Amino acid sequence: MKSKFAIGVDLGATNLRVGLVREDGRVEIRRSVPVGKDKSAKKIASLIGENVVSMIKDAPVKPVGCGCGIPGIVNPEKGIVYRSPNYPSWRDVNIAKLLKSKIPIPVIIDNDANMYALAELLHGAAKGRKNLIVLTLGSGIGGGIVIDGKVFHGDRGFAGEVGHIVVEPDGVSCMCGGRGCFEEYAASRAFVNIVKSMRKRPALDPKYLTPEFMAKLAREKNRMAINLWKVFGSYLGIGIANLINTLGITAIVIGGGIAESWDLFIAATRAEIKRRTYKKNVEHLKLLKASLGGSTGIVGAASAVFQR
Amino acid sequence: MKSKFAIGVDLGATNLRVGLVREDGRVEIRRSVPVGKDKSAKKIASLIGENVVSMIKDAPVKPVGCGCGIPGIVNPEKGIVYRSPNYPSWRDVNIAKLLKSKIPIPVIIDNDANMYALAELLHGAAKGRKNLIVLTLGSGIGGGIVIDGKVFHGDRGFAGEVGHIVVEPDGVSCMCGGRGCFEEYAASRAFVNIVKSMRKRPALDPKYLTPEFMAKLAREKNRMAINLWKVFGSYLGIGIANLINTLGITAIVIGGGIAESWDLFIAATRAEIKRRTYKKNVEHLKLLKASLGGSTGIVGAASAVFQR
């Protein structure tokens, strides 16, 4: 039997990744190009278009379609991106229409975390599961919810905006207009915000309060950094407990750059989840580290094409 | 065409309601009996059995099945009740098996809030919707999540345990072992707990801090009571915002005894939701008051039979 191919596109904040992917999830060709300074929807659609068209030419057989994972709030049915933190000029942009005018095979779009979830479900850490929650911890928290083997989108594509569930009702302001959002306490800005709320603030320049620097310090056995990671882990646990109590799903994949510090936070996360959920349910808890690495986005985006 | 009938059972804390229900949701016969003092699973199963058997005899044609809504955490697939706040002696009880030994038609069980959700979806305030969140505000908060026209149960029946999502991470202890759970701030104990956290506590005997008494005071234009209802409404809004950000579902039915005080809290709830969710999503927000009244539970339980 001849292999089927699809093209997966993963649009990041600084790089565009494009890959030719087999149905079994193997990546045949992979390419990464910088996004550049002009981040208008028109420019980005052209950039995606060129790269996809060139990859179609390189493919041994014509790919069955092209899936695009986009950071932001995406309505896959309408093909619209409502807003994207990394592409602030995009407001209610019909990006699918722009892409379809440039790409000669069927195009589908979805939120990048949803694509990520699909990849981990079909080919990664959560292979074989029916229901799954995926969190990507980066500059914010991306969320993907899989129900019965399919990404759940909610009424208009807003499902999985879990970065904005509340973990501190009177906490720091969030870009979304709310306060104390999950992604302010368990993503890149977490340490800045956690330290803000401490009575005895450590004497540390805020510029050092990044996950990277805190990880470095913690690995050098710095007590303060070790403890701050525990607080980070607890907040992550509160957010995950909320998701478990809402969805009754106990398989959780955690990915994104911050997941590299897994060993520094996961014990605190697990303890917090246990404290806040039913024993009978969380005895089945699977906290899984994302396993597909840098290709997750393109594999997921291509998988969405095959699933369709 | 002859009408099909099913029997719906709604087990409450003090009363058992049983009804003969047509496929269109009309209740033909309805009966309510006190549960009595012996709350063992065996005794309750017998009580349900007797009443269902007697109703089968009264039915014009043989009912196609019997659905039972049970307060607590229910695994409908296995027929097990893991725990029930109103029936503390039930621990991992296979209630479906007990019922099947007494009832000569097919029996299905589910959590009462899930049955409630199904009734409001098929015959009530949310008729015609695909996705729906239902909250019942009583001694705790019951939750039912409908996805694509069907109750979503999660991995093991624990979906919709929304009473235990966190709205105050360091708040009052909850029976579940957690802290600051939603149902401590937006159900029957809300006013006691809200007052506890106030710097200037009103001089009021805690026994008056019930939703009923607070509603009476607020309707007499008592300023303190009016303000406490606003705080209640805000907490309800935080919890609902979390659900909206997680599920992307914007149709919310609110029922249970406390929903009778709708006008006292709903403006604060709506404002809090707007503050904490995406504008593009909540411009579609439908906060709906449950519309089926006292028969909701039996209609939902019977509907589950027809849906099966």
Coordinates of C-alpha atoms in Angstrom, one line a residue:
Chain A
M1 CA 0.0 0.0 0.0
K2 CA 1.3 3.4 -0.9
S3 CA 1.8 5.9 2.0
K4 CA -0.5 8.9 2.2
F5 CA 1.1 12.3 2.9
A6 CA -0.2 15.5 4.4
I7 CA 1.5 18.8 5.0
G8 CA 1.6 20.1 8.6
V9 CA 2.2 23.8 9.3
D10 CA 3.1 25.1 12.8
L11 CA 3.1 28.9 13.1
G12 CA 5.1 30.0 16.1
A13 CA 5.9 33.5 17.4
T14 CA 9.2 33.7 15.6
N15 CA 9.5 30.7 13.3
L16 CA 7.2 28.9 10.8
R17 CA 7.6 25.2 10.6
V18 CA 6.4 23.2 7.7
G19 CA 6.6 19.4 7.3
L20 CA 5.6 16.6 5.0
V21 CA 4.1 14.0 7.2
R22 CA 3.1 10.3 6.6
E23 CA -0.1 8.9 8.0
D24 CA 1.8 7.1 10.6
G25 CA 3.2 10.4 12.0
R26 CA 6.6 10.1 10.5
V27 CA 8.0 13.4 9.2
E28 CA 9.5 13.0 5.8
I29 CA 10.7 16.5 5.1
R30 CA 10.9 19.4 7.6
R31 CA 11.6 23.1 7.1
S32 CA 11.8 26.0 9.5
V33 CA 11.9 29.6 8.3
P34 CA 11.9 32.9 10.4
V35 CA 8.6 34.7 10.3
G36 CA 10.2 38.1 9.8
K37 CA 9.1 41.6 10.9
D38 CA 5.9 42.1 8.9
K39 CA 3.4 40.0 10.9
S40 CA 0.3 41.1 8.9
A41 CA -2.1 38.3 8.1
K42 CA -1.5 38.9 4.3
K43 CA 2.3 38.6 4.7
I44 CA 2.1 35.5 6.9
A45 CA -0.4 33.8 4.6
S46 CA 2.0 34.4 1.6
L47 CA 4.9 33.0 3.6
I48 CA 2.9 29.9 4.5
G49 CA 1.6 29.6 0.9
E50 CA 5.1 29.7 -0.7
N51 CA 6.5 27.2 1.7
V52 CA 3.6 24.8 1.3
V53 CA 3.6 25.0 -2.5
S54 CA 7.3 24.3 -2.6
M55 CA 6.8 21.3 -0.3
I56 CA 4.0 20.0 -2.4
K57 CA 6.5 20.0 -5.3
D58 CA 9.0 18.1 -3.3
A59 CA 6.5 15.4 -2.2
P60 CA 6.7 11.9 -3.8
V61 CA 2.9 11.9 -4.2
K62 CA 0.4 14.7 -3.9
P63 CA -0.4 15.4 -0.2
V64 CA -4.0 14.9 0.7
G65 CA -4.3 18.3 2.4
C66 CA -2.6 20.9 4.6
G67 CA -3.3 21.5 8.2
C68 CA -2.2 24.7 9.9
G69 CA -1.8 25.2 13.6
I70 CA -2.0 28.9 14.6
P71 CA -1.4 30.4 18.0
G72 CA -4.5 32.2 19.2
I73 CA -8.3 31.8 19.2
V74 CA -9.3 30.0 16.1
N75 CA -12.7 29.0 14.8
P76 CA -11.8 26.1 12.6
E77 CA -15.3 25.8 11.1
K78 CA -15.3 29.4 9.9
G79 CA -11.6 29.5 9.3
I80 CA -11.3 32.6 11.4
V81 CA -8.6 33.7 13.8
Y82 CA -10.3 36.0 16.4
R83 CA -7.1 37.0 18.1
S84 CA -3.6 35.9 18.5
P85 CA -1.2 37.2 21.3
N86 CA 1.7 36.8 18.9
Y87 CA 0.0 38.4 15.9
P88 CA -1.8 41.3 17.5
S89 CA -2.8 42.9 14.2
W90 CA -4.9 39.8 13.4
R91 CA -8.5 40.6 14.5
D92 CA -11.3 38.3 13.1
V93 CA -9.1 37.4 10.1
N94 CA -10.4 34.8 7.8
I95 CA -6.9 33.2 7.4
A96 CA -8.3 30.0 5.9
K97 CA -9.6 32.0 3.0
L98 CA -6.3 33.7 2.5
L99 CA -4.5 30.4 2.6
K100 CA -6.9 28.6 0.3
S101 CA -6.2 31.3 -2.4
K102 CA -2.5 30.3 -2.4
I103 CA -2.6 26.5 -1.6
P104 CA -3.8 24.1 -4.2
I105 CA -4.8 21.3 -1.8
P106 CA -7.5 21.3 0.9
V107 CA -6.6 23.5 3.9
I108 CA -7.8 23.3 7.5
I109 CA -6.8 25.5 10.4
D110 CA -7.0 25.1 14.2
N111 CA -5.4 26.4 17.3
D112 CA -1.8 25.3 17.8
A113 CA -2.5 23.6 21.1
N114 CA -5.3 21.6 19.6
M115 CA -2.9 20.4 16.9
Y116 CA -0.4 19.6 19.6
A117 CA -3.0 17.6 21.5
L118 CA -3.9 15.6 18.4
A119 CA -0.2 14.7 17.8
E120 CA 0.3 13.5 21.4
L121 CA -2.9 11.5 21.3
L122 CA -2.2 9.8 18.0
H123 CA 1.5 9.4 18.1
G124 CA 2.9 10.5 21.4
A125 CA 2.6 10.2 25.2
A126 CA -1.2 9.6 25.2
K127 CA -1.4 7.1 22.4
G128 CA -4.5 5.0 22.6
R129 CA -6.4 7.3 24.9
K130 CA -10.0 8.4 24.2
N131 CA -10.1 11.5 26.4
L132 CA -7.1 13.8 27.0
I133 CA -6.2 17.3 28.3
V134 CA -3.0 18.8 26.9
L135 CA -1.3 21.9 28.4
T136 CA 1.6 23.7 26.7
L137 CA 3.5 25.9 29.2
G138 CA 5.3 28.7 27.4
S139 CA 4.7 32.4 27.3
G140 CA 1.1 31.6 28.2
I141 CA -0.7 28.3 28.7
G142 CA -2.2 26.6 25.6
G143 CA -4.9 24.1 26.1
G144 CA -6.2 21.3 24.0
I145 CA -9.1 19.0 25.0
V146 CA -9.7 15.7 23.3
I147 CA -13.0 14.0 23.8
D148 CA -13.7 10.6 22.3
G149 CA -10.6 10.9 20.1
K150 CA -11.4 14.3 18.6
V151 CA -10.4 17.8 19.6
F152 CA -13.4 19.5 21.3
H153 CA -13.9 23.1 20.1
G154 CA -16.9 24.2 22.1
D155 CA -19.5 26.5 20.5
R156 CA -17.2 28.7 18.5
G157 CA -13.6 27.5 18.9
F158 CA -13.1 28.9 22.3
A159 CA -12.7 25.5 24.2
G160 CA -9.4 25.0 25.8
E161 CA -8.7 28.6 26.7
V162 CA -7.6 27.3 30.0
G163 CA -4.9 29.8 30.4
H164 CA -7.7 32.1 31.7
I165 CA -9.3 30.0 34.3
V166 CA -8.9 31.7 37.7
V167 CA -6.3 30.5 40.2
E168 CA -6.2 33.7 42.3
P169 CA -9.4 35.7 42.1
D170 CA -7.7 39.0 43.3
G171 CA -4.4 38.2 41.6
V172 CA -2.4 40.1 39.0
S173 CA -4.1 41.6 36.0
C174 CA -4.0 39.6 32.8
M175 CA -4.0 40.8 29.2
C176 CA -7.4 39.2 28.8
G177 CA -9.0 41.8 31.1
G178 CA -9.4 39.3 34.0
R179 CA -7.3 38.8 37.2
G180 CA -5.3 35.9 38.6
C181 CA -5.5 33.9 35.4
F182 CA -3.8 30.4 35.4
E183 CA -1.2 31.5 32.8
E184 CA 0.0 34.3 35.0
Y185 CA 1.0 31.7 37.7
A186 CA 2.1 28.7 35.8
A187 CA 3.8 30.0 32.6
S188 CA 6.7 32.3 31.7
R189 CA 5.5 35.2 34.0
A190 CA 4.8 32.9 36.9
F191 CA 7.9 33.7 39.0
V192 CA 7.5 37.5 38.7
N193 CA 3.9 37.2 39.8
I194 CA 4.5 34.7 42.6
V195 CA 7.3 36.8 44.0
K196 CA 5.0 39.9 43.9
S197 CA 2.6 38.2 46.2
M198 CA 5.2 37.2 48.8
R199 CA 5.3 39.1 52.1
K200 CA 9.1 38.7 52.3
R201 CA 10.2 39.3 48.7
P202 CA 13.6 37.9 47.8
A203 CA 16.1 40.6 46.7
L204 CA 16.2 39.6 43.1
D205 CA 16.0 41.7 40.0
P206 CA 12.8 40.7 38.2
K207 CA 14.7 40.1 35.0
Y208 CA 16.2 37.0 36.6
L209 CA 12.7 35.7 37.5
T210 CA 12.4 33.6 34.3
P211 CA 11.7 29.9 34.2
E212 CA 15.1 29.4 32.5
F213 CA 17.1 31.2 35.2
M214 CA 15.1 29.8 38.0
A215 CA 15.7 26.3 36.6
K216 CA 19.4 27.0 36.5
L217 CA 19.4 28.2 40.1
A218 CA 17.4 25.3 41.3
R219 CA 19.7 22.9 39.6
E220 CA 22.5 24.6 41.5
K221 CA 20.6 23.7 44.7
N222 CA 19.5 27.2 45.4
R223 CA 16.8 26.9 48.1
M224 CA 14.8 29.9 47.1
A225 CA 14.6 28.7 43.5
I226 CA 13.7 25.2 44.6
N227 CA 10.8 26.6 46.7
L228 CA 9.6 28.9 44.0
W229 CA 9.3 25.9 41.6
K230 CA 7.2 24.2 44.3
V231 CA 4.8 27.2 44.3
F232 CA 4.8 27.1 40.5
G233 CA 3.9 23.4 40.7
S234 CA 1.1 24.0 43.2
Y235 CA -0.5 26.6 40.9
L236 CA -0.2 24.3 38.0
G237 CA -1.9 21.7 40.2
I238 CA -4.8 24.0 41.1
G239 CA -5.4 24.7 37.4
I240 CA -5.2 21.0 36.5
A241 CA -7.5 20.0 39.5
N242 CA -10.1 22.4 38.1
L243 CA -9.9 20.7 34.7
I244 CA -10.1 17.3 36.2
N245 CA -13.1 18.3 38.4
T246 CA -14.8 19.8 35.3
L247 CA -14.1 17.2 32.7
G248 CA -13.4 14.0 34.7
I249 CA -10.4 13.4 32.4
T250 CA -7.3 12.1 34.2
A251 CA -4.8 11.8 31.4
I252 CA -2.9 15.1 31.2
V253 CA -0.1 15.8 28.8
I254 CA 2.2 18.7 29.7
G255 CA 4.4 20.2 27.1
G256 CA 6.0 23.5 26.0
G257 CA 9.4 24.8 26.9
I258 CA 8.8 24.9 30.7
A259 CA 8.0 21.2 30.7
E260 CA 11.7 20.7 30.4
S261 CA 11.8 21.6 34.2
W262 CA 9.4 18.7 34.9
D263 CA 11.4 17.3 37.8
L264 CA 11.4 20.7 39.5
F265 CA 7.6 21.1 39.7
I266 CA 5.8 17.9 39.1
A267 CA 5.8 16.5 42.7
A268 CA 4.1 19.7 43.9
T269 CA 1.7 19.6 41.0
R270 CA 0.7 16.0 41.8
A271 CA 0.3 16.8 45.5
E272 CA -2.0 19.7 44.8
I273 CA -4.1 17.8 42.4
K274 CA -4.5 15.0 45.0
R275 CA -5.6 17.5 47.6
R276 CA -8.3 18.9 45.4
T277 CA -9.8 16.0 43.5
Y278 CA -11.6 12.8 44.3
K279 CA -9.4 9.9 45.3
K280 CA -11.4 7.4 43.4
N281 CA -10.8 9.5 40.2
V282 CA -7.2 10.6 40.6
E283 CA -5.9 7.1 41.5
H284 CA -6.0 6.9 37.7
L285 CA -4.1 10.1 37.2
K286 CA -1.6 10.1 34.4
L287 CA 0.6 13.2 34.3
L288 CA 2.5 12.7 31.1
K289 CA 5.4 14.7 29.7
A290 CA 4.9 15.5 26.0
S291 CA 7.1 13.2 24.0
L292 CA 7.3 14.3 20.4
G293 CA 9.6 17.3 20.8
G294 CA 10.0 20.0 18.1
S295 CA 7.9 18.3 15.5
T296 CA 4.7 18.0 17.6
G297 CA 3.0 20.9 15.9
I298 CA 3.5 19.8 12.3
V299 CA 2.6 16.2 13.1
G300 CA -0.6 17.3 14.8
A301 CA -1.5 19.6 12.0
A302 CA -1.0 16.9 9.4
S303 CA -2.9 14.4 11.7
A304 CA -5.9 16.8 11.7
V305 CA -6.0 16.4 7.9
F306 CA -5.9 12.6 8.0
Q307 CA -8.6 12.6 10.7
R308 CA -10.8 14.7 8.6
Chain B
M1 CA -48.7 6.3 16.6
K2 CA -48.9 5.1 20.2
S3 CA -47.0 7.0 22.8
K4 CA -43.9 5.4 24.3
F5 CA -43.4 5.7 28.1
A6 CA -40.4 5.5 30.4
I7 CA -40.1 5.7 34.1
G8 CA -38.0 8.5 35.6
V9 CA -36.7 8.2 39.2
D10 CA -35.3 11.2 41.0
L11 CA -33.7 10.4 44.4
G12 CA -33.3 13.4 46.6
A13 CA -32.0 13.8 50.1
T14 CA -35.4 13.5 51.7
N15 CA -37.8 12.5 49.0
L16 CA -38.0 10.0 46.2
R17 CA -39.8 11.1 43.1
V18 CA -41.0 8.6 40.5
G19 CA -42.8 9.5 37.3
L20 CA -44.3 7.9 34.2
V21 CA -43.1 10.1 31.4
R22 CA -44.0 10.2 27.7
E23 CA -41.3 10.5 25.0
D24 CA -42.3 14.2 24.5
G25 CA -41.5 14.9 28.1
R26 CA -45.0 15.1 29.5
V27 CA -45.4 13.5 32.9
E28 CA -48.4 11.2 33.0
I29 CA -48.3 10.0 36.6
R30 CA -46.1 11.4 39.4
R31 CA -45.5 10.2 42.9
S32 CA -43.3 11.5 45.8
V33 CA -42.5 9.4 48.9
P34 CA -40.3 10.3 51.9
V35 CA -37.0 8.4 51.9
G36 CA -37.2 7.5 55.6
K37 CA -34.4 7.1 58.1
D38 CA -32.7 3.9 56.9
K39 CA -30.6 5.3 54.1
S40 CA -28.7 2.1 53.3
A41 CA -28.3 1.2 49.7
K42 CA -30.3 -2.0 50.1
K43 CA -33.3 -0.2 51.7
I44 CA -33.3 2.6 49.2
A45 CA -33.0 0.1 46.3
S46 CA -36.1 -1.7 47.7
L47 CA -38.0 1.6 48.1
I48 CA -37.2 2.5 44.5
G49 CA -38.0 -1.0 43.3
E50 CA -41.5 -1.1 45.0
N51 CA -42.5 2.3 43.6
V52 CA -41.3 1.6 40.1
V53 CA -43.0 -1.9 40.0
S54 CA -46.2 -0.3 41.1
M55 CA -45.9 2.4 38.5
I56 CA -45.3 -0.2 35.8
K57 CA -48.6 -1.7 36.7
D58 CA -50.4 1.6 36.5
A59 CA -48.9 2.4 33.0
P60 CA -51.2 2.1 30.0
V61 CA -48.4 0.3 28.1
K62 CA -45.2 -1.3 29.4
P63 CA -42.6 1.4 29.9
V64 CA -39.5 0.9 27.8
G65 CA -37.1 1.4 30.7
C66 CA -36.4 3.1 34.0
G67 CA -33.8 5.9 34.5
C68 CA -32.6 6.8 37.9
G69 CA -31.0 10.1 38.9
I70 CA -28.9 9.8 42.0
P71 CA -27.1 12.5 43.9
G72 CA -23.4 11.8 44.1
I73 CA -20.7 10.5 41.9
V74 CA -22.0 7.9 39.6
N75 CA -20.3 5.7 37.0
P76 CA -23.2 5.0 34.7
E77 CA -21.4 2.5 32.6
K78 CA -20.5 0.3 35.6
G79 CA -23.7 1.1 37.5
I80 CA -21.7 2.2 40.5
V81 CA -22.2 5.1 43.0
Y82 CA -18.8 5.9 44.3
R83 CA -20.0 8.4 46.9
S84 CA -23.0 10.5 47.7
P85 CA -23.0 13.4 50.2
N86 CA -26.7 12.6 51.0
Y87 CA -26.1 8.9 51.4
P88 CA -22.8 8.7 53.2
S89 CA -23.0 4.9 53.8
W90 CA -22.9 4.3 50.0
R91 CA -19.3 3.6 49.1
D92 CA -18.6 2.1 45.7
V93 CA -22.1 0.6 45.7
N94 CA -23.3 -1.2 42.6
I95 CA -26.8 0.3 42.8
A96 CA -27.7 -0.6 39.3
K97 CA -27.3 -4.3 40.1
L98 CA -29.5 -4.0 43.2
L99 CA -32.1 -2.1 41.2
K100 CA -32.0 -4.6 38.3
S101 CA -32.8 -7.4 40.7
K102 CA -36.1 -5.7 41.6
I103 CA -37.2 -3.9 38.4
P104 CA -38.4 -6.0 35.4
I105 CA -37.5 -3.4 32.7
P106 CA -34.1 -2.1 31.6
V107 CA -32.5 0.2 34.3
I108 CA -30.0 3.0 33.8
I109 CA -28.5 5.2 36.4
D110 CA -26.7 8.5 36.3
N111 CA -25.8 11.5 38.5
D112 CA -28.9 13.6 39.2
A113 CA -27.5 16.8 37.8
N114 CA -26.7 15.0 34.5
M115 CA -30.4 13.9 34.3
Y116 CA -31.4 17.4 35.1
A117 CA -29.2 18.7 32.3
L118 CA -30.8 16.3 29.8
A119 CA -34.3 17.5 30.8
E120 CA -33.4 21.1 30.3
L121 CA -31.7 20.3 27.0
L122 CA -34.5 18.3 25.5
H123 CA -37.6 19.9 27.0
G124 CA -36.6 23.0 28.9
A125 CA -34.7 26.3 28.8
A126 CA -32.0 25.0 26.5
K127 CA -34.2 23.2 24.0
G128 CA -32.4 22.8 20.6
R129 CA -28.9 23.4 21.9
K130 CA -26.0 21.1 21.1
N131 CA -23.7 22.0 24.0
L132 CA -24.8 23.0 27.4
I133 CA -23.6 23.5 31.0
V134 CA -26.1 23.0 33.8
L135 CA -25.5 24.1 37.4
T136 CA -27.9 23.3 40.2
L137 CA -27.4 25.5 43.2
G138 CA -28.6 23.7 46.4
S139 CA -26.7 22.4 49.4
G140 CA -23.8 22.0 47.0
I141 CA -23.4 22.7 43.3
G142 CA -24.4 20.0 40.9
G143 CA -23.0 20.1 37.4
G144 CA -24.0 18.6 34.1
I145 CA -22.1 19.0 30.8
V146 CA -23.8 18.2 27.5
I147 CA -21.6 17.9 24.5
D148 CA -23.2 17.3 21.1
G149 CA -26.6 16.5 22.6
K150 CA -25.3 13.9 25.1
V151 CA -24.2 14.1 28.7
F152 CA -20.4 13.9 28.9
H153 CA -19.2 11.6 31.7
G154 CA -15.4 11.8 31.4
D155 CA -13.3 8.8 32.0
R156 CA -15.2 7.3 34.9
G157 CA -18.3 9.4 35.5
F158 CA -16.5 12.2 37.3
A159 CA -17.2 14.9 34.7
G160 CA -19.2 17.8 36.0
E161 CA -17.9 17.8 39.5
V162 CA -17.8 21.5 39.1
G163 CA -18.7 22.2 42.8
H164 CA -15.0 21.5 43.5
I165 CA -13.3 23.8 41.1
V166 CA -11.3 26.4 43.1
V167 CA -12.6 29.9 43.4
E168 CA -10.5 30.9 46.5
P169 CA -7.2 28.9 46.7
D170 CA -6.7 29.6 50.4
G171 CA -10.4 29.7 51.2
V172 CA -12.5 27.6 53.6
S173 CA -12.0 23.8 53.8
C174 CA -14.4 21.7 51.8
M175 CA -15.7 18.1 52.6
C176 CA -13.8 17.0 49.6
G177 CA -10.5 17.7 51.3
G178 CA -9.8 20.8 49.1
R179 CA -10.0 24.4 49.9
G180 CA -12.0 27.3 48.5
C181 CA -14.3 25.1 46.4
F182 CA -16.9 26.7 44.2
E183 CA -19.8 25.2 46.2
E184 CA -18.5 26.8 49.4
Y185 CA -19.0 30.2 47.8
A186 CA -22.0 29.9 45.5
A187 CA -24.4 27.4 47.2
S188 CA -26.2 27.0 50.6
R189 CA -23.1 27.7 52.7
A190 CA -22.0 30.7 50.6
F191 CA -23.1 33.4 53.0
V192 CA -21.5 31.9 56.0
N193 CA -18.2 31.6 54.2
I194 CA -18.4 35.0 52.5
V195 CA -19.0 36.7 55.8
K196 CA -16.1 34.8 57.4
S197 CA -13.7 36.4 54.9
M198 CA -14.9 39.9 55.5
R199 CA -12.7 42.3 57.5
K200 CA -15.7 44.0 59.0
R201 CA -18.1 41.2 59.8
P202 CA -21.7 42.1 60.1
A203 CA -23.2 41.3 63.6
L204 CA -25.4 38.5 62.5
D205 CA -26.0 35.1 64.0
P206 CA -24.6 32.5 61.4
K207 CA -27.9 30.7 61.5
Y208 CA -29.5 33.6 59.6
L209 CA -26.9 33.4 56.9
T210 CA -29.0 31.1 54.7
P211 CA -29.9 31.8 51.1
E212 CA -33.6 31.8 52.2
F213 CA -33.1 34.4 54.9
M214 CA -30.7 36.5 52.9
A215 CA -33.3 36.6 50.1
K216 CA -36.0 37.7 52.5
L217 CA -33.8 40.5 53.9
A218 CA -32.7 41.6 50.4
R219 CA -36.3 41.8 49.3
E220 CA -37.0 44.0 52.3
K221 CA -34.3 46.3 50.8
N222 CA -31.7 45.5 53.5
R223 CA -28.4 46.9 52.1
M224 CA -26.1 44.3 53.6
A225 CA -28.1 41.4 52.2
I226 CA -28.3 43.1 48.8
N227 CA -24.5 43.4 48.8
L228 CA -23.9 39.9 50.0
W229 CA -26.0 38.6 47.1
K230 CA -23.7 40.6 44.8
V231 CA -20.6 38.8 46.3
F232 CA -22.4 35.5 45.9
G233 CA -23.2 36.4 42.2
S234 CA -19.5 37.3 41.6
Y235 CA -18.3 34.0 42.9
L236 CA -20.9 32.3 40.8
G237 CA -19.5 34.3 37.9
I238 CA -15.9 33.2 38.6
G239 CA -16.9 29.6 38.5
I240 CA -18.9 30.0 35.4
A241 CA -16.1 31.9 33.7
N242 CA -13.8 29.0 34.4
L243 CA -16.2 26.7 32.8
I244 CA -16.6 28.9 29.7
N245 CA -12.8 29.3 29.3
T246 CA -12.4 25.6 29.6
L247 CA -15.3 24.3 27.5
G248 CA -16.1 27.2 25.2
I249 CA -19.7 26.6 25.9
T250 CA -21.8 29.7 26.4
A251 CA -25.3 28.3 27.1
I252 CA -25.6 27.9 30.9
V253 CA -28.7 26.8 32.7
I254 CA -28.9 27.6 36.4
G255 CA -31.4 25.7 38.5
G256 CA -31.8 24.4 42.1
G257 CA -33.6 26.1 45.0
I258 CA -31.2 29.1 45.0
A259 CA -32.0 30.0 41.4
E260 CA -35.3 31.3 42.8
S261 CA -33.3 34.3 43.9
W262 CA -32.1 34.9 40.3
D263 CA -32.8 38.6 40.2
L264 CA -30.7 39.1 43.4
F265 CA -27.4 37.7 41.9
I266 CA -27.6 37.4 38.1
A267 CA -26.3 40.9 37.3
A268 CA -23.2 40.4 39.4
T269 CA -22.7 37.0 37.8
R270 CA -23.0 38.4 34.3
A271 CA -20.5 41.2 35.1
E272 CA -18.0 38.9 36.5
I273 CA -18.2 36.5 33.6
K274 CA -17.7 39.4 31.1
R275 CA -14.7 40.5 33.1
R276 CA -13.0 37.1 32.8
T277 CA -13.9 35.8 29.4
Y278 CA -13.3 36.7 25.8
K279 CA -15.7 39.3 24.5
K280 CA -16.1 37.6 21.1
N281 CA -17.2 34.5 23.0
V282 CA -19.5 35.9 25.7
E283 CA -21.4 38.1 23.3
H284 CA -23.2 34.8 22.7
L285 CA -23.7 34.2 26.5
K286 CA -27.0 32.7 27.5
L287 CA -27.6 32.6 31.2
L288 CA -30.8 30.6 31.4
K289 CA -33.0 30.0 34.4
A290 CA -34.1 26.4 34.6
S291 CA -37.6 26.2 33.4
L292 CA -39.1 22.7 34.3
G293 CA -39.5 23.1 38.0
G294 CA -40.1 20.1 40.3
S295 CA -40.4 17.5 37.6
T296 CA -37.0 18.2 36.0
G297 CA -35.3 15.2 37.6
I298 CA -37.9 12.6 36.6
V299 CA -38.2 14.0 33.1
G300 CA -34.4 13.9 32.6
A301 CA -34.1 10.4 34.0
A302 CA -36.8 9.2 31.6
S303 CA -35.2 11.1 28.7
A304 CA -32.0 9.2 29.4
V305 CA -33.9 6.0 28.7
F306 CA -35.3 7.3 25.4
Q307 CA -32.0 8.7 24.3
R308 CA -30.4 5.2 24.9

